Every structure is written in C-alpha cells, then in structure tokens.
Amino acid sequence: MEMLWLCTVLILMQDVLAVTWLHLAKQTSLRGALRDPGVCAGLTGLVEEQVRVCRRQVEAMEAVKRGAELAVEECQYQFHSRRWNCSTLQELQVFGKVAIQGTRESAFIHAISSAGVAFAVTRACSRGELEKCGCDRKIRGVSPEGFQWSGCSDNLSYGIAFSQAFVDNPERSRGISSSRALMNLHNNKAGRKALLAHMKVECKCHGVSGSCEVRTCWRVMPPFRKVGNVLKEKFEGATEVHPQQVGSRKLLVPKSSRFKPYTAHDLVYLLASPDFCDRDPRHGVFGTSGRQCNRTSPAMDGCELLCCGRGFHTTQAEVVERCSCKFRWCCSVKCKQCRHRVEVHSCR
Ligand SMILES: *[C@@H]1O[C@H](CO)[C@@H](O)[C@H](O)[C@H]1NC(C)=O
Ligand SMILES: *[C@@H]1O[C@H](CO)[C@@H](O)[C@H](O)[C@H]1NC(C)=O
Ligand SMILES: *[C@@H]1O[C@H](CO)[C@@H](O)[C@H](O)[C@H]1NC(C)=O
C-alpha cells in the first residue's frame, strides 16, 4: 500500500517536474548569494541532477537565473494577446500543472527556456564573468569576403553544453522510453538550434575617415527577442506526433502521414491543447474572463476569439499622453499633457 502511494506520488511529480527550475526567475533573495555551493540544495524547483550541476558550477547559477527570467519575459511577450498568455509562469504556485503538459504550449516553454539558459550563460562567458569559459578569440585570419576576424566572439559551445546538462539530463533520467521525455528533449534542442542558427557577424570599420580599409569582425548571438520570434513561428507550425517503436528505439513520428516530416528546428507536441476559455485553477488555467480584447481585430486578440463567444464589457478609460512637444534651446524637450478618452473592452 505504502509502495503504491509512493509510486503515485512519483508519477505525479514526474508530470509536473519538467521546467520547475524556472522558479529561479522569481527568487529575488539570491542576489550575490549564488557563490556558495551550499545554496544549491535550497533552491526551489531544482531536481537532483540540477542540484549537482549547480554544485559543480555555482558561479554560473546567476546566469541560469537570468536565463529563466529571459524565458519567462519572452514567453509572456509572445503570448500576451492569446487565450493562454503564459501566466502559468507568472503564478508560480500553479506552475507546471498538467493542463499544458505535452501540448504545443509546453513545447514552446521548453524551447524558450533551454535557449534562455544557453543564451545567458554564453553572455556571461563573453563578459568574463565565469572562470570556466570566455569569449572566442580563436576565430582569426581573413575571411573570403576580405575582412579580418578579431575581438571577442560569442562562444556558444560552453553555453550550449551547460544548457544540455541542466535542462536535458533531468529528462534523460526519466527514461528515454517516456514519450513526454522524448518530446521535451526534442524541443529543448530546437530552442538551442534557434539560437545557433541566428548567430550574426558584427563588424567595425577602421581606416581614414570611415573608409573601411580594414574591417574587423566577430560573431554575436542574435537578440533574445529574435529567438522568441523564431520559436513563436515554430509554435504556430508545430507538428503533432505520436510515439512509434522502430526496432529497439522509440521515435516520435508525425501523427498523420499528410504532415511533412519535422526537422531538428521544429517544435513537436503529443496532445492537442485545451481551449483555455474557462477558469480551471486546479489545472493552472486562468480562463479569459476579464481579459482586454480588441473589438475590431479578427485575430486571436479580437474580442470574438479571445472571449470565446461570451461577449465583452465596454468601459471608458482616460489615457494621459505627452503631446505638442517642443524642443527648447538648449537642451530640453517640453511637452504638454493631453488627456483623451478611450473605450476599453474586456471579456465577460
Ligand atoms: C569555446 O568553448 C569551448 C568550451 O568551453 C572550448 O573548448 C573551446 O576551445 C572554445 N572555442 C574557442 C574557439 O575559444
Ligand atoms: C494573463 O491573463 C490573466 C487573466 O486571464 C491575468 O490575470 C494575467 O495578468 C495575464 N498575464 C499577463 C502576463 O499578461
Ligand atoms: C485592433 O485591431 C485592429 C485590426 O487588427 C488594429 O488596426 C488596431 O490597431 C487594434 N487596436 C488596438 C488598440 O490594438
């Protein structure tokens, strides 16, 4: 009996585990305390493997926390006008409840948080904040286009490896035969690919009065917003898959043969999403009642879709804006305050 109970608890835990480390984003008391491996065991949301990674590389944990913040901010930005607005990550007590497990929302969260860690750790490396990594000064010489490589290129290899150890290993230990784990691992990797595939080259010109006789260049990561935009697109085009035994291996294959095969850059999911219309706190769904909507938009932010056909209230609100700004010599800008009334619509 006791054994059975323990098993049930473990299975339930496994269902909510996957990204609970994002709790780090909300732990404000940590500033400056992330130097001592002793704090690792006390961090909320970390699983055993992650505590081990933390003990080994405690100096990187400030960056991991930053990565979690980036992921949560980006998720909320990308989803702010949808029924599911990523608030699962805002109210951490409902965090990870099962409504989104296995869905494309979960696919996005895994991808963006795996990319967030790789991004933040790489940035810390380039800034010289970590002992074990730095920027890449080995890209040297002259490129075919005739510019000189030099300076500090972002070296993604440490950040990527760190992200693998931190976000993938806990999934691996769930057993590679779990479809959920396969799904999460695939999406974690797709998130890192979105980062890798959009590395850019930045250059600076040297020479008399900007003649650009010599151009020195280095590689930088894209802004994190770019990664968010790419992954949001992947979310829209995500592939529904199901597990299939191929020889001794379990693989995720597209559910319909009409779907095009997915690549390492695409997101995959196992379960259709709920409609997120009605409040269901037990499953971490806020519902859309009270959400602001756009009366004329035919898209997801429009009242029709956002309010799930329940209709909306309209209220008047006053907005205050700066207006009639004048530049005054020298050097200030003087503005008036203009008030005007706007209609605000919110879902019933
Ligand atoms: C990038 O980082 C990896 C891992 O820290 C290191 O092995 C490699 O030498 C670095 N590459 C360059 C070109 O600095
Ligand atoms: C998401 O929507 C809920 C209501 O459904 C609201 O309470 C919350 O503030 C919203 N979160 C964000 C980040 O917009
Ligand atoms: C509402 O949607 C319309 C049509 O998509 C758009 O032109 C307008 O700017 C939106 N209004 C607001 C306040 O976002």
GROMACS .gro file of N, CA and C in nm, residues 60 65 112 295:
model
   12
   60ALA      N    1   2.792   2.980  -1.231
   60ALA     CA    2   2.707   3.001  -1.350
   60ALA      C    3   2.560   3.019  -1.313
   65LYS      N    4   1.971   3.186  -1.361
   65LYS     CA    5   1.858   3.265  -1.313
   65LYS      C    6   1.819   3.370  -1.418
  112ILE      N    7   1.205   2.773  -2.530
  112ILE     CA    8   1.250   2.908  -2.495
  112ILE      C    9   1.336   2.903  -2.368
  295ARG      N   10  -1.190   4.509  -3.023
  295ARG     CA   11  -1.322   4.486  -3.080
  295ARG      C   12  -1.319   4.461  -3.230
   0.00000   0.00000   0.00000
